[in-house]
């Protein structure tokens, strides 16, 4: 652990100032990091190292059975006089030590091989791993990734054999995954799976249970198909089939570049499907369903924590890393105590970043003795360099005070985060629970926020960054493309374009246009029959099916005759094949020659395509909402009258429910139906509304009517005319103006120009 920290620390914090050996003229800065440092240690240094090692060995009795023999040298930071606490700490030390032993060996190896513990992949020119870094399946962001070292021997033959196996397993897993999912969504085929056995498709359960229903002839067919796949093509090393090409040009292509792209996508999808199907098998075997049922897990250790603080909608109890999987209440409480502390520190740190940017800094000196003004301290990480020694002392002293001023042993109030500050908590248990829940949620958000600010600050010198600094960013490649529209501009929060790959960008844009067009047609298909009614006559005369017999929305799927599905698929095939959509062609960018959507005029064409993209994006969101609404209520437009038990009905006659929107709560604040919470929010809304009306009038009135004559503060010689309008007025409010009393027996507290009311 010491050696690992010795490698890492100088890289992060830098080295000590001054001399390591004044007599030898050797500075700390002259000592290289890692193994190379050995050559710089003077003879006296080796003597000190050996002497300290000897001291550690002989200063304590270490015979079997002694405390030191078990690792207890009396340093009560590592151990403890409490046996349970001591055991926990020594367990943690052993685990950390094991990790550090692996880490330092890796660092030694890396250092000896490349001259740096952090290595440099460019130095490994002769590495056997180089043989495979340009193969199919090597994809961003991981690149070539072989943690198990299967390719470490550089055997091309073994690599190709494993790749052929991977492709087969991936294909089988994709089919198996779809076989699990499809019957759940679309239902099963009509009729008989085995007429001779009287077995209907509907009788076959989904998942692993289906195995018990397969008749002997079915197993024969499955095995025969497997044999056909294996023997119908030559799969010897070097053949096309050995690399996964069985001549099905849907999966591959006669164009080498297109074939490579599709096979790369297939490998990635196959890897995902292999993970998915194993998860489904496990879930199915455990609960009897690939989708599981939380109600079945009555004895799960996760049940122990589902009613704890921090379990909030919509996620509920969420522990993807499995920290609570062992059901240890002690470990849960210890982590919760840590979470609350980290959340509080992060909230303070986040506010410390934001506040000086908005309100400015304190006037006067931070350290009069050092001549350091508050205004001289930069915001963010750069402020660390300005903190004087006495400031660090104060920070550490306050941290120590917070730790030792309250008993924080397990079971105490402080251990659960209650330090007696009744602003954060409360003597009312229900109110305390609500506030602590809110605090945990805000702390989690702040932990994410401060890490983002640190990263941004370290990268650009400011927690807010500056897009103008990113002149070489790959995102610059696409900021003038169609679809980059105000107010967002170019917006890619998921980072699809982070690699700057123009080909991948164009492929996604082509897909976006297609999906947008389909979504616009689907959205109009939902809305039009509702508004204009349906066509007269028959949709299918042979089946006696009239247009008016076809319900709107998802229910229409059940009415489409076989010929109708054939027409739909035929039209889709025509759209795909009637025009070349190869990269660089008009079809690839969405121009199929219909001049209603595009134009011969380049400017008009660009404007129409930009509009189409925006409308398509809206339609994709709209159609998903309609599908959800339709599946939930049986109509894409729903029917509020159906939701007789809805929590929202409790508030539809309250003040503020006005035409044409009616009761509108898109964020779902009232979804729990809590009248108490509704009234509290309404009270807050009224106060904020009154303050905002006053503030708005305060902005507007002086601009229209002018300001009062005379003095605002005769003692300070401050005239009303000297007070600027807006936020700049804050700097002019004298100290006496911060608190005043009005005749309505209400205390008016001014904080930075904001008028906060509270009863006397």
Short mmCIF file of C-alpha atoms in Angstrom, two decimals, residues 17 26 240 264 278 343 346 354 484 526 577 608 675 679 692 742:
data_model
loop_
_atom_site.label_atom_id
_atom_site.label_comp_id
_atom_site.label_asym_id
_atom_site.label_seq_id
_atom_site.Cartn_x
_atom_site.Cartn_y
_atom_site.Cartn_z
CA UNK A 17 10.27 21.38 -2.25
CA UNK A 26 20.11 16.17 -4.28
CA UNK A 240 -15.93 -17.29 -45.93
CA UNK A 264 -18.99 -5.22 -36.54
CA UNK A 278 -27.79 -15.44 -19.57
CA UNK A 343 -23.75 14.72 0.36
CA UNK A 346 -20.87 18.25 -1.80
CA UNK A 354 -21.95 28.81 -7.75
CA UNK A 484 -28.57 22.15 -34.88
CA UNK A 526 -53.55 8.26 -34.86
CA UNK A 577 -34.68 -0.58 -52.65
CA UNK A 608 -37.50 22.37 -45.40
CA UNK A 675 -53.52 16.95 0.12
CA UNK A 679 -51.54 22.75 0.21
CA UNK A 692 -42.56 37.96 -8.06
CA UNK A 742 -44.11 47.61 8.53
#
